[in-house]
Structure formats: structure tokens, C-alpha cells
mmCIF file of C-alpha atoms and ligand atoms in Angstrom:
data_model
loop_
_atom_site.group_PDB
_atom_site.id
_atom_site.type_symbol
_atom_site.label_atom_id
_atom_site.label_comp_id
_atom_site.label_asym_id
_atom_site.label_seq_id
_atom_site.Cartn_x
_atom_site.Cartn_y
_atom_site.Cartn_z
ATOM 1 C CA MET A 1 6.352 -23.822 -3.282
ATOM 2 C CA LEU A 2 3.510 -21.839 -2.721
ATOM 3 C CA GLN A 3 -0.522 -23.633 -2.447
ATOM 4 C CA ASN A 4 -1.916 -19.924 -3.668
ATOM 5 C CA ASP A 5 -0.400 -17.878 -7.025
ATOM 6 C CA ARG A 6 -3.058 -15.969 -7.398
ATOM 7 C CA LEU A 7 -1.510 -13.285 -6.953
ATOM 8 C CA LEU A 8 1.271 -13.594 -8.687
ATOM 9 C CA LYS A 9 0.172 -15.170 -11.676
ATOM 10 C CA THR A 10 -1.842 -12.425 -12.020
ATOM 11 C CA LEU A 11 0.836 -9.597 -11.701
ATOM 12 C CA ARG A 12 2.487 -12.440 -14.554
ATOM 13 C CA GLY A 13 -0.572 -11.582 -16.417
ATOM 14 C CA GLU A 14 -2.020 -15.482 -16.395
ATOM 15 C CA LEU A 15 -5.549 -16.800 -16.363
ATOM 16 C CA VAL A 16 -6.745 -17.235 -12.762
ATOM 17 C CA ASP A 17 -9.813 -18.949 -11.417
ATOM 18 C CA ARG A 18 -10.987 -15.967 -9.863
ATOM 19 C CA PRO A 19 -9.656 -13.128 -9.071
ATOM 20 C CA PRO A 20 -7.205 -12.894 -6.156
ATOM 21 C CA VAL A 21 -7.842 -11.328 -2.615
ATOM 22 C CA TRP A 22 -6.608 -8.753 0.056
ATOM 23 C CA MET A 23 -7.487 -5.572 1.883
ATOM 24 C CA MET A 24 -4.843 -2.402 1.701
ATOM 25 C CA ARG A 25 -4.198 -2.226 5.738
ATOM 26 C CA GLN A 26 -5.772 -5.801 6.828
ATOM 27 C CA ALA A 27 -3.366 -6.498 8.986
ATOM 28 C CA GLY A 28 -2.706 -3.487 11.569
ATOM 29 C CA ARG A 29 -6.271 -2.103 12.146
ATOM 30 C CA PHE A 30 -9.409 -3.224 12.011
ATOM 31 C CA LEU A 31 -8.503 -7.047 13.590
ATOM 32 C CA PRO A 32 -9.702 -7.633 17.474
ATOM 33 C CA SER A 33 -6.682 -10.359 17.937
ATOM 34 C CA TYR A 34 -4.273 -6.925 16.256
ATOM 35 C CA GLN A 35 -5.869 -4.912 18.182
ATOM 36 C CA ARG A 36 -4.922 -7.149 21.837
ATOM 37 C CA LEU A 37 -1.484 -6.641 20.503
ATOM 38 C CA ARG A 38 -1.171 -3.286 20.212
ATOM 39 C CA GLU A 39 -2.379 -2.714 24.046
ATOM 40 C CA LYS A 40 0.849 -4.859 24.945
ATOM 41 C CA TYR A 41 3.239 -2.854 22.356
ATOM 42 C CA ASP A 42 3.216 0.275 21.382
ATOM 43 C CA PHE A 43 3.763 1.171 17.554
ATOM 44 C CA PHE A 44 6.944 0.643 16.739
ATOM 45 C CA THR A 45 7.767 -1.882 19.107
ATOM 46 C CA ARG A 46 5.630 -3.640 17.035
ATOM 47 C CA CYS A 47 7.298 -3.353 14.431
ATOM 48 C CA GLN A 48 10.648 -3.398 15.340
ATOM 49 C CA THR A 49 10.001 -7.260 17.234
ATOM 50 C CA PRO A 50 10.568 -9.466 14.341
ATOM 51 C CA GLU A 51 8.453 -12.061 15.657
ATOM 52 C CA LEU A 52 5.484 -9.342 16.072
ATOM 53 C CA VAL A 53 5.854 -8.294 12.663
ATOM 54 C CA ALA A 54 4.643 -11.687 11.863
ATOM 55 C CA GLU A 55 2.358 -12.579 14.087
ATOM 56 C CA ILE A 56 1.043 -9.648 12.850
ATOM 57 C CA THR A 57 1.155 -10.058 9.473
ATOM 58 C CA CYS A 58 -0.253 -13.478 9.724
ATOM 59 C CA LEU A 59 -3.430 -12.977 11.210
ATOM 60 C CA PRO A 60 -5.225 -11.340 8.253
ATOM 61 C CA VAL A 61 -4.393 -15.280 6.744
ATOM 62 C CA ASP A 62 -4.869 -17.527 9.273
ATOM 63 C CA GLU A 63 -8.769 -15.503 10.080
ATOM 64 C CA LEU A 64 -9.546 -14.211 7.135
ATOM 65 C CA ASN A 65 -8.528 -16.770 4.328
ATOM 66 C CA VAL A 66 -6.989 -13.812 1.665
ATOM 67 C CA ASP A 67 -5.327 -14.330 -1.289
ATOM 68 C CA ALA A 68 -1.867 -12.305 0.284
ATOM 69 C CA ALA A 69 0.103 -11.215 2.583
ATOM 70 C CA ILE A 70 0.592 -7.244 3.215
ATOM 71 C CA LEU A 71 4.118 -7.261 5.932
ATOM 72 C CA PHE A 72 2.766 -4.561 9.192
ATOM 73 C CA SER A 73 5.207 -1.762 9.119
ATOM 74 C CA ASP A 74 5.159 1.260 8.290
ATOM 75 C CA ILE A 75 5.714 4.030 5.474
ATOM 76 C CA LEU A 76 6.558 6.451 7.788
ATOM 77 C CA VAL A 77 10.554 3.650 9.024
ATOM 78 C CA VAL A 78 12.138 5.488 6.586
ATOM 79 C CA LEU A 79 11.948 8.251 7.956
ATOM 80 C CA GLN A 80 13.322 7.536 10.831
ATOM 81 C CA ALA A 81 16.361 5.961 9.334
ATOM 82 C CA MET A 82 16.582 9.184 7.296
ATOM 83 C CA GLY A 83 17.281 10.836 11.621
ATOM 84 C CA VAL A 84 13.935 12.306 11.176
ATOM 85 C CA PRO A 85 12.759 11.591 15.117
ATOM 86 C CA ILE A 86 8.801 11.044 15.008
ATOM 87 C CA GLU A 87 6.201 9.193 17.800
ATOM 88 C CA MET A 88 3.285 7.740 16.778
ATOM 89 C CA ARG A 89 0.831 9.102 19.741
ATOM 90 C CA GLU A 90 -3.027 8.126 19.962
ATOM 91 C CA GLY A 91 -5.640 9.925 18.562
ATOM 92 C CA SER A 92 -3.574 11.782 16.536
ATOM 93 C CA GLY A 93 -1.360 9.212 14.614
ATOM 94 C CA PRO A 94 2.475 10.057 14.087
ATOM 95 C CA VAL A 95 3.983 13.200 14.512
ATOM 96 C CA LEU A 96 7.591 13.896 13.578
ATOM 97 C CA LEU A 97 9.323 16.314 15.460
ATOM 98 C CA ARG A 98 12.163 17.909 13.363
ATOM 99 C CA PRO A 99 9.465 18.579 9.927
ATOM 100 C CA VAL A 100 11.610 20.094 7.122
ATOM 101 C CA GLU A 101 10.703 24.179 6.835
ATOM 102 C CA LYS A 102 13.317 25.425 4.494
ATOM 103 C CA PRO A 103 14.991 24.493 1.651
ATOM 104 C CA ALA A 104 18.866 24.085 4.563
ATOM 105 C CA ASP A 105 16.391 21.410 6.242
ATOM 106 C CA VAL A 106 16.148 18.771 3.379
ATOM 107 C CA ASN A 107 19.997 18.842 3.506
ATOM 108 C CA ARG A 108 19.777 17.468 7.403
ATOM 109 C CA LEU A 109 18.418 15.187 6.272
ATOM 110 C CA GLU A 110 20.786 11.443 6.246
ATOM 111 C CA TYR A 111 21.325 9.004 3.507
ATOM 112 C CA PRO A 112 20.931 5.387 5.950
ATOM 113 C CA ASP A 113 23.249 3.114 5.412
ATOM 114 C CA VAL A 114 19.890 0.961 4.432
ATOM 115 C CA ILE A 115 20.719 -2.445 5.242
ATOM 116 C CA HIS A 116 21.212 -2.115 8.717
ATOM 117 C CA ALA A 117 19.460 0.847 9.683
ATOM 118 C CA LEU A 118 15.973 -1.012 8.080
ATOM 119 C CA GLY A 119 17.688 -4.997 9.639
ATOM 120 C CA TYR A 120 14.601 -5.286 11.252
ATOM 121 C CA VAL A 121 11.940 -4.872 8.234
ATOM 122 C CA PHE A 122 14.803 -7.650 6.537
ATOM 123 C CA GLN A 123 14.391 -9.980 9.966
ATOM 124 C CA GLY A 124 10.866 -9.185 10.204
ATOM 125 C CA ILE A 125 9.863 -10.707 6.860
ATOM 126 C CA ARG A 126 12.219 -13.172 7.001
ATOM 127 C CA ALA A 127 10.753 -14.256 10.413
ATOM 128 C CA THR A 128 6.922 -14.354 8.345
ATOM 129 C CA LEU A 129 8.128 -15.881 5.450
ATOM 130 C CA GLN A 130 8.653 -18.827 8.091
ATOM 131 C CA LYS A 131 5.956 -18.738 9.535
ATOM 132 C CA LEU A 132 3.292 -18.749 6.280
ATOM 133 C CA ASP A 133 5.274 -21.467 5.034
ATOM 134 C CA GLY A 134 4.100 -21.064 1.492
ATOM 135 C CA ARG A 135 0.008 -21.046 2.257
ATOM 136 C CA VAL A 136 -0.408 -17.099 0.573
ATOM 137 C CA PRO A 137 1.993 -14.742 -1.324
ATOM 138 C CA LEU A 138 3.642 -11.545 0.986
ATOM 139 C CA ILE A 139 3.868 -8.246 -0.137
ATOM 140 C CA GLY A 140 5.805 -5.428 1.284
ATOM 141 C CA PHE A 141 6.545 -2.056 0.472
ATOM 142 C CA ALA A 142 6.973 0.940 0.697
ATOM 143 C CA GLY A 143 5.618 4.813 1.406
ATOM 144 C CA ALA A 144 6.355 7.189 -3.136
ATOM 145 C CA PRO A 145 8.747 10.225 -2.376
ATOM 146 C CA TRP A 146 5.514 12.275 -2.696
ATOM 147 C CA THR A 147 3.588 11.347 0.112
ATOM 148 C CA LEU A 148 6.269 10.210 2.261
ATOM 149 C CA LEU A 149 7.512 14.369 1.141
ATOM 150 C CA CYS A 150 3.875 14.863 2.909
ATOM 151 C CA TYR A 151 5.211 13.923 6.184
ATOM 152 C CA LEU A 152 8.609 14.900 6.089
ATOM 153 C CA VAL A 153 6.841 18.371 5.091
ATOM 154 C CA GLU A 154 3.894 18.915 7.617
ATOM 155 C CA GLY A 155 5.351 16.799 10.036
ATOM 156 C CA LYS A 156 1.800 14.899 10.873
ATOM 157 C CA GLY A 157 -0.916 13.992 8.011
ATOM 158 C CA SER A 158 -3.379 15.959 6.791
ATOM 159 C CA PRO A 159 -6.633 16.693 5.485
ATOM 160 C CA ASN A 160 -3.819 18.365 2.027
ATOM 161 C CA PHE A 161 -1.275 18.634 2.507
ATOM 162 C CA GLU A 162 -0.784 22.003 1.650
ATOM 163 C CA LYS A 163 2.158 22.563 3.438
ATOM 164 C CA ALA A 164 4.068 20.437 0.899
ATOM 165 C CA ARG A 165 2.158 21.234 -1.461
ATOM 166 C CA ALA A 166 3.133 24.948 -1.825
ATOM 167 C CA PHE A 167 6.821 23.808 -0.731
ATOM 168 C CA CYS A 168 7.247 21.710 -3.985
ATOM 169 C CA TYR A 169 6.315 25.608 -6.359
ATOM 170 C CA GLN A 170 7.886 27.573 -3.691
ATOM 171 C CA HIS A 171 11.623 25.517 -3.495
ATOM 172 C CA PRO A 172 10.734 23.558 -6.416
ATOM 173 C CA ASP A 173 14.931 22.861 -7.049
ATOM 174 C CA ALA A 174 15.178 21.648 -3.207
ATOM 175 C CA ALA A 175 11.523 19.624 -3.300
ATOM 176 C CA HIS A 176 13.103 17.684 -7.035
ATOM 177 C CA ALA A 177 16.468 17.522 -4.838
ATOM 178 C CA LEU A 178 14.007 15.351 -1.415
ATOM 179 C CA LEU A 179 12.572 13.117 -2.979
ATOM 180 C CA ASP A 180 15.824 12.224 -5.892
ATOM 181 C CA LYS A 181 16.527 11.110 -2.730
ATOM 182 C CA LEU A 182 13.586 9.628 -0.762
ATOM 183 C CA THR A 183 13.805 7.854 -5.067
ATOM 184 C CA ASN A 184 17.144 6.644 -4.228
ATOM 185 C CA ILE A 185 16.415 5.304 -0.762
ATOM 186 C CA THR A 186 13.627 4.164 -1.314
ATOM 187 C CA ILE A 187 14.578 1.541 -4.285
ATOM 188 C CA SER A 188 17.707 0.469 -2.468
ATOM 189 C CA TYR A 189 14.335 -0.156 0.554
ATOM 190 C CA LEU A 190 12.419 -2.547 -1.860
ATOM 191 C CA GLN A 191 15.974 -4.256 -3.063
ATOM 192 C CA LEU A 192 16.560 -5.898 0.393
ATOM 193 C CA GLN A 193 12.618 -6.399 0.962
ATOM 194 C CA ILE A 194 12.844 -9.129 -2.666
ATOM 195 C CA GLN A 195 17.007 -10.247 -1.482
ATOM 196 C CA ALA A 196 14.635 -11.625 2.222
ATOM 197 C CA GLY A 197 12.159 -12.870 0.072
ATOM 198 C CA VAL A 198 9.382 -11.371 -0.326
ATOM 199 C CA HIS A 199 6.860 -11.658 -3.173
ATOM 200 C CA ALA A 200 5.336 -8.402 -4.806
ATOM 201 C CA VAL A 201 5.829 -4.916 -4.195
ATOM 202 C CA GLN A 202 3.497 -1.991 -3.488
ATOM 203 C CA VAL A 203 4.423 1.226 -4.058
ATOM 204 C CA PHE A 204 1.733 3.140 -1.038
ATOM 205 C CA ASP A 205 1.573 6.953 -3.977
ATOM 206 C CA SER A 206 -2.135 7.961 -0.550
ATOM 207 C CA TRP A 207 -1.824 11.076 -1.738
ATOM 208 C CA ALA A 208 -0.462 11.727 -5.621
ATOM 209 C CA GLY A 209 -4.022 12.608 -6.706
ATOM 210 C CA LEU A 210 -3.905 16.156 -4.098
ATOM 211 C CA LEU A 211 -1.369 17.151 -6.230
ATOM 212 C CA GLY A 212 -3.157 18.016 -9.081
ATOM 213 C CA PRO A 213 -2.086 16.551 -13.045
ATOM 214 C CA GLU A 214 0.327 19.040 -13.185
ATOM 215 C CA GLY A 215 2.070 18.510 -9.486
ATOM 216 C CA PHE A 216 1.560 14.823 -10.802
ATOM 217 C CA ARG A 217 3.584 15.458 -13.409
ATOM 218 C CA GLN A 218 6.285 17.189 -12.262
ATOM 219 C CA PHE A 219 6.609 15.705 -8.441
ATOM 220 C CA ALA A 220 5.545 12.112 -8.457
ATOM 221 C CA GLU A 221 5.134 10.596 -11.342
ATOM 222 C CA PRO A 222 8.982 10.576 -12.623
ATOM 223 C CA TYR A 223 9.487 9.193 -9.186
ATOM 224 C CA LEU A 224 6.982 6.537 -9.193
ATOM 225 C CA GLN A 225 8.690 5.540 -12.645
ATOM 226 C CA ARG A 226 11.848 5.253 -11.500
ATOM 227 C CA ILE A 227 11.170 3.375 -8.553
ATOM 228 C CA SER A 228 8.923 1.358 -11.199
ATOM 229 C CA LYS A 229 11.740 0.384 -13.502
ATOM 230 C CA ALA A 230 14.264 -0.024 -11.244
ATOM 231 C CA LEU A 231 12.596 -3.683 -9.297
ATOM 232 C CA SER A 232 9.798 -4.207 -11.953
ATOM 233 C CA ALA A 233 13.390 -6.926 -13.538
ATOM 234 C CA LEU A 234 13.278 -8.202 -9.683
ATOM 235 C CA SER A 235 9.650 -8.858 -8.264
ATOM 236 C CA PRO A 236 5.814 -6.906 -9.834
ATOM 237 C CA VAL A 237 5.508 -4.265 -9.017
ATOM 238 C CA ILE A 238 2.283 -2.355 -7.813
ATOM 239 C CA LEU A 239 1.641 1.083 -8.070
ATOM 240 C CA PHE A 240 -0.804 2.966 -5.786
ATOM 241 C CA PRO A 241 -1.098 6.474 -6.819
ATOM 242 C CA LYS A 242 -4.953 7.302 -4.646
ATOM 243 C CA GLY A 243 -6.349 9.787 -6.605
ATOM 244 C CA ALA A 244 -4.466 10.110 -9.365
ATOM 245 C CA TRP A 245 -6.217 8.522 -12.440
ATOM 246 C CA PHE A 246 -4.949 11.111 -14.378
ATOM 247 C CA GLY A 247 -1.651 9.169 -14.209
ATOM 248 C CA LEU A 248 -3.060 6.510 -14.334
ATOM 249 C CA HIS A 249 -2.215 6.518 -18.597
ATOM 250 C CA ALA A 250 1.953 7.232 -18.003
ATOM 251 C CA LEU A 251 1.982 4.890 -15.460
ATOM 252 C CA ALA A 252 0.864 1.960 -18.035
ATOM 253 C CA THR A 253 4.509 2.616 -19.091
ATOM 254 C CA SER A 254 6.297 2.647 -16.313
ATOM 255 C CA GLY A 255 7.203 -1.404 -15.824
ATOM 256 C CA ALA A 256 4.393 -1.557 -13.264
ATOM 257 C CA ALA A 257 2.696 -5.112 -13.002
ATOM 258 C CA ALA A 258 -0.114 -3.905 -11.446
ATOM 259 C CA ILE A 259 -2.726 -0.073 -10.272
ATOM 260 C CA GLY A 260 -4.055 0.089 -7.801
ATOM 261 C CA ILE A 261 -6.750 2.751 -8.972
ATOM 262 C CA ASP A 262 -9.645 4.532 -5.145
ATOM 263 C CA TRP A 263 -13.159 3.627 -5.508
ATOM 264 C CA GLN A 264 -13.170 7.589 -6.577
ATOM 265 C CA THR A 265 -11.576 6.836 -10.054
ATOM 266 C CA ASP A 266 -14.275 4.150 -12.193
ATOM 267 C CA PRO A 267 -12.851 0.922 -13.267
ATOM 268 C CA ALA A 268 -13.529 1.063 -17.121
ATOM 269 C CA PHE A 269 -11.715 4.458 -17.003
ATOM 270 C CA ALA A 270 -8.755 3.241 -15.954
ATOM 271 C CA ARG A 271 -9.250 -0.118 -17.678
ATOM 272 C CA ASN A 272 -9.048 2.361 -21.240
ATOM 273 C CA ALA A 273 -6.474 4.641 -19.750
ATOM 274 C CA VAL A 274 -4.193 1.600 -19.034
ATOM 275 C CA GLY A 275 -4.193 -0.352 -21.784
ATOM 276 C CA THR A 276 -4.385 -4.672 -20.890
ATOM 277 C CA GLN A 277 -1.171 -5.189 -20.719
ATOM 278 C CA ILE A 278 -1.279 -4.326 -16.652
ATOM 279 C CA SER A 279 -3.268 -5.612 -14.604
ATOM 280 C CA LEU A 280 -6.006 -3.219 -11.702
ATOM 281 C CA GLN A 281 -6.702 -3.038 -8.090
ATOM 282 C CA GLY A 282 -9.281 -2.138 -6.329
ATOM 283 C CA ASN A 283 -11.356 -0.158 -5.824
ATOM 284 C CA LEU A 284 -15.145 -1.134 -2.867
ATOM 285 C CA ASP A 285 -15.277 1.732 -1.822
ATOM 286 C CA PRO A 286 -13.863 0.962 2.968
ATOM 287 C CA ALA A 287 -17.049 2.381 3.700
ATOM 288 C CA ILE A 288 -19.069 -0.071 2.442
ATOM 289 C CA LEU A 289 -17.738 -2.603 4.533
ATOM 290 C CA LEU A 290 -19.356 -0.341 7.316
ATOM 291 C CA THR A 291 -22.890 -1.078 6.321
ATOM 292 C CA ASN A 292 -24.809 -4.688 5.558
ATOM 293 C CA CYS A 293 -23.613 -8.624 4.947
ATOM 294 C CA THR A 294 -25.993 -8.486 1.525
ATOM 295 C CA THR A 295 -24.903 -4.856 0.975
ATOM 296 C CA ILE A 296 -21.748 -6.193 1.141
ATOM 297 C CA GLU A 297 -22.092 -9.964 -1.169
ATOM 298 C CA ALA A 298 -24.000 -7.685 -3.903
ATOM 299 C CA GLN A 299 -21.558 -3.969 -4.151
ATOM 300 C CA THR A 300 -17.942 -7.105 -4.331
ATOM 301 C CA ARG A 301 -19.800 -8.277 -7.035
ATOM 302 C CA ALA A 302 -21.469 -5.321 -8.698
ATOM 303 C CA MET A 303 -17.416 -4.322 -8.248
ATOM 304 C CA ILE A 304 -15.937 -7.655 -9.782
ATOM 305 C CA ARG A 305 -18.906 -7.753 -13.071
ATOM 306 C CA ARG A 306 -17.302 -3.800 -13.461
ATOM 307 C CA PHE A 307 -13.015 -5.576 -13.540
ATOM 308 C CA GLY A 308 -14.267 -8.214 -15.113
ATOM 309 C CA THR A 309 -11.705 -11.501 -13.342
ATOM 310 C CA GLN A 310 -8.659 -12.010 -15.741
ATOM 311 C CA ARG A 311 -5.815 -9.222 -14.325
ATOM 312 C CA TYR A 312 -7.626 -8.002 -11.505
ATOM 313 C CA ILE A 313 -7.084 -7.671 -8.225
ATOM 314 C CA ALA A 314 -10.092 -7.508 -5.477
ATOM 315 C CA ASN A 315 -9.275 -5.342 -2.536
ATOM 316 C CA LEU A 316 -10.316 -2.092 -1.628
ATOM 317 C CA GLY A 317 -10.193 1.607 -1.980
ATOM 318 C CA HIS A 318 -7.895 2.186 -0.254
ATOM 319 C CA GLY A 319 -7.639 0.889 3.480
ATOM 320 C CA ILE A 320 -9.730 -1.362 5.825
ATOM 321 C CA LEU A 321 -11.832 1.383 8.456
ATOM 322 C CA PRO A 322 -10.747 0.744 11.683
ATOM 323 C CA HIS A 323 -14.285 -0.099 13.204
ATOM 324 C CA THR A 324 -14.905 -2.378 10.406
ATOM 325 C CA PRO A 325 -17.189 -5.909 12.462
ATOM 326 C CA VAL A 326 -14.814 -8.648 11.225
ATOM 327 C CA ALA A 327 -17.406 -10.146 9.608
ATOM 328 C CA HIS A 328 -17.983 -7.694 7.096
ATOM 329 C CA ALA A 329 -15.040 -8.091 6.182
ATOM 330 C CA ARG A 330 -14.503 -11.743 5.809
ATOM 331 C CA THR A 331 -18.619 -11.252 3.719
ATOM 332 C CA PHE A 332 -15.694 -9.792 1.596
ATOM 333 C CA VAL A 333 -13.471 -11.669 1.008
ATOM 334 C CA GLU A 334 -15.598 -14.532 0.961
ATOM 335 C CA THR A 335 -17.493 -12.852 -1.861
ATOM 336 C CA VAL A 336 -14.455 -12.915 -4.158
ATOM 337 C CA ARG A 337 -13.227 -15.884 -3.495
ATOM 338 C CA ARG A 338 -16.919 -17.357 -4.527
ATOM 339 C CA PHE A 339 -17.274 -15.802 -7.623
ATOM 340 C CA SER A 340 -16.661 -18.205 -11.027
ATOM 341 C CA GLU A 341 -15.977 -17.746 -14.319
ATOM 342 C CA ALA A 342 -19.175 -18.988 -15.541
ATOM 343 C CA GLU A 343 -21.302 -16.571 -13.272
ATOM 344 C CA LEU A 344 -19.492 -13.695 -15.520
ATOM 345 C CA LEU A 345 -19.918 -15.218 -18.496
ATOM 346 C CA SER A 346 -24.105 -15.394 -17.634
ATOM 347 C CA THR A 347 -24.125 -12.237 -15.941
ATOM 348 C CA LYS A 348 -23.052 -11.023 -20.007
ATOM 349 C CA SER A 349 -25.471 -12.833 -21.896
HETATM 350 O O1 1CP B 1 -0.841 1.409 17.013
HETATM 351 C C1 1CP B 1 -1.323 1.726 16.365
HETATM 352 O O2 1CP B 1 -2.325 0.506 15.172
HETATM 353 C C2 1CP B 1 -0.061 2.738 14.503
HETATM 354 C C3 1CP B 1 -1.113 2.664 13.555
HETATM 355 C C4 1CP B 1 -1.060 2.270 11.579
HETATM 356 C C5 1CP B 1 -0.886 0.968 12.515
HETATM 357 C C6 1CP B 1 -1.356 -0.458 12.263
HETATM 358 C C7 1CP B 1 0.412 3.185 11.543
HETATM 359 C C8 1CP B 1 0.444 4.447 12.039
HETATM 360 N N1 1CP B 1 0.889 2.456 11.219
HETATM 361 C C9 1CP B 1 0.411 0.795 10.846
HETATM 362 C C10 1CP B 1 0.875 0.155 9.622
HETATM 363 C C11 1CP B 1 0.704 0.219 8.155
HETATM 364 N N2 1CP B 1 0.959 1.474 7.386
HETATM 365 C C12 1CP B 1 0.472 -0.855 7.327
HETATM 366 C C13 1CP B 1 1.039 -2.153 8.060
HETATM 367 C C14 1CP B 1 0.255 -3.402 7.215
HETATM 368 C C15 1CP B 1 -2.427 -3.391 7.265
HETATM 369 O O3 1CP B 1 -1.577 -2.935 8.901
HETATM 370 O O4 1CP B 1 -2.115 -4.093 7.163
HETATM 371 C C16 1CP B 1 0.696 -0.384 6.388
HETATM 372 C C17 1CP B 1 1.184 -0.679 4.232
HETATM 373 C C18 1CP B 1 1.127 0.868 6.196
HETATM 374 C C19 1CP B 1 1.038 1.863 5.618
HETATM 375 C C20 1CP B 1 1.438 3.201 5.328
HETATM 376 N N3 1CP B 1 1.182 4.265 7.211
HETATM 377 C C21 1CP B 1 0.088 4.434 3.987
HETATM 378 C C22 1CP B 1 -0.450 3.919 3.356
HETATM 379 C C23 1CP B 1 -1.492 3.948 3.338
HETATM 380 C C24 1CP B 1 -3.053 4.347 3.456
HETATM 381 O O5 1CP B 1 -3.086 3.610 4.189
HETATM 382 O O6 1CP B 1 -3.253 5.522 2.791
HETATM 383 C C25 1CP B 1 0.441 5.838 5.236
HETATM 384 C C26 1CP B 1 -0.096 7.221 4.787
HETATM 385 C C27 1CP B 1 0.624 5.896 6.579
HETATM 386 C C28 1CP B 1 0.800 6.759 7.293
HETATM 387 C C29 1CP B 1 0.769 6.195 8.984
HETATM 388 N N4 1CP B 1 1.140 5.657 10.141
HETATM 389 C C30 1CP B 1 0.051 5.832 11.016
HETATM 390 C C31 1CP B 1 -0.996 6.286 10.535
HETATM 391 C C32 1CP B 1 -2.473 6.728 11.077
HETATM 392 C C33 1CP B 1 -0.199 6.970 9.177
HETATM 393 C C34 1CP B 1 -1.825 8.327 8.337
HETATM 394 C C35 1CP B 1 -0.959 9.207 9.088
HETATM 395 C C36 1CP B 1 -2.522 10.953 8.892
HETATM 396 O O7 1CP B 1 -1.927 10.927 7.301
HETATM 397 O O8 1CP B 1 -2.659 11.063 9.365
#
């Protein structure tokens, strides 16, 4: 039994006393307690050791009072399981040692035995659930096929992922074969996370907006739809198609329980695009958490007033920034926790 089920109620469209709140990338980024573990163990050791996964995942629950935990892992572990060696470099982030450069490279990627290759993730989930002891729900996650293709082709992070976009338009058949394979693997992977006990799953399509409306319709949306339709009977699904305001309407009928939006998307536009039968999540600019407590409080309250308190999950519009002071993150969470329905009504009249 969960002691705090606001997130799950919101995902089911049930009434809540106030919106649930959590922050994308809350586990492994800004907390000094995480930074200390980061000095002791390298990144993949942290991801592959169930006790460390449990410890890191619980840090923001213990220290910030958020309404949900997100599993400590990374979207790139799926690519490692497909036989792609990845180095996590200090300062510059992940580097894939053998990126996909031509269509023939797609065939080289292994279809992994997910249950074994990513067994440490499922063990991490079980260890985390024990440590959480029913305090809040646990969110599992995976990268969306398009966002994974971005890293596979580019070989590293990039502001615009031009190589990945060019690959899709120059080799559409190979791109679709790759996206199809990534979709099947992601469905198995998330099914196994659900079996291991996560209460909801989020699909991060961090680079969806880079495709533009037509590219999104071809190379991202069909795969998000497939993942969402395959899983929505098993668990609530949250889709986060960052930057793809133009795709919100189409995703509203994907079976997803919620759609996350970034800060460049207007809440009223998003609500109008998706209708009333789905929850929205977001969308405070993470840079606002770098300002001061007065500004954070004012901006957070304004955000809640725009979304309303029902069918809404308070969050940032993207991951929390590494240098965010803990007190600022706490102010964000506390402001949502203090927001009451009565207040919403009084500000409307
Ligand atoms: O040493 C370190 O601390 C490594 C940094 C790090 C961490 C803590 C990486 C490398 N990944 C993670 C964890 C992680 N990644 C989580 C765990 C939960 C949490 O931190 O709260 C999650 C949900 C992710 C998801 C992820 N990884 C996304 C999607 C979300 C987003 O922010 O857009 C993406 C795009 C990645 C790829 C990735 N992994 C790591 C880095 C530095 C990056 C970005 C690379 C880039 O494009 O520059």
C-alpha cells in the first residue's frame, strides 16, 4: 500500500487535494549527498549496483519531500545492452565508441536478452521499493526511440543532433528499421520494469522538438504511440516529447495517462491540444530555480494557476540544473505542497 498516492490518482484522473510534485533528474544531479557518492563510484557502477540505485533514488524523497521517486539509471543503458560501448567522460558526458554511421551499422546492433542484460535495473527497482517502503510511488523510465537514435548516430550529446536528423532523411528505411528495433526493446524493457514493481513509467523523448512537425510525425510519433499503447493497460504511461508542441494533439490518443511539456510550451495551448482526458506535467523553466526563493515561489504559484490543480503534475520543464541550490529546489516543492484548492478559487474570482 502506498502512503502517498497523489501522483497515481492524478494519472488516473481522480481528484486530489493538491497537485503532486517531483522534478525531472531529481535523483542524480544537484544534491550534495549525490555528489559525494559520485566521487566514490563511477557512473556505471552507480547504475549497476542495486544498493546504490536504491540509495540515490531515495535521496530526494528523504531530503525534499517530493511526491514521487524516479529510478536512478540512464536512458543509455539500453544501448550498452545492445553491444554499444559507452564511456561517461567527466565534463563532456557520454561518448559512444562505435556510433551508427551507415545503414549497415544498424544490423550490427544486437537484440539483447533484456531480462539478463538489464537484470541489474530490475534488481535496483526491487531494492528501491524496499527502501521506499510505500512512502511514494516509484517511476521507471526509458529513452524514446528517436532520442536513443540521436545518441546512436551522433555518438555523443549535441545541441541540434544534425547527424541524426540527416541520417533519418538520407536513409529512411534504415532509420525506421532502427527505430522499430529500439521500440520493441523499449517495450520489453519497460514491461520488465513494471513487473519488477514500478508504479508508472516515463518515456523521455528529449530531442523530439528538433525534428519539426513533419519529421516528428514520421520518426518519433508512431514509435511513442506503439510504446504507449503496448504498456498503458499495464501501468500509467507519461510521455515527455520535449519541444514537440506540434505533436501534443496526436499523442493525446496514445493511451498515455500524462504528457510532459517543457517551458517553451504554453499550458493553455497544451491543454487545448490534448483535451481534458489526460494529465499534463511540467513546466517551470529550470533556470528559475537558480534565482531566489521569492521569485521561485511567485513563478511556481503562477504556473499552478495556469494549469489548475487537477489532472496536473507539478514539475520542471526539463531536468533540474546541476548547480541548483538545495534550498531553491525545496522552495519549489514546498510551494506546490502549500497550494490549496481554495486558493485557486479565490484567485479566479
Ligand atoms: O556522473 C554523473 O553524475 C553522470 C551524469 C548522469 C546522470 C546522473 C547521466 C549521464 N545520466 C544520469 C542519470 C539519469 N539520466 C536519470 C536518473 C534520474 C535522475 O537523475 O533523477 C535520468 C532520468 C536520465 C535520463 C537521461 N539521460 C536523458 C533524458 C532526460 C533529459 O535530461 O533530457 C538523457 C537525454 C540522458 C543522456 C545523458 N546521460 C548522461 C548525460 C550527461 C546525458 C546527456 C548527454 C547530452 O546530451 O549532453
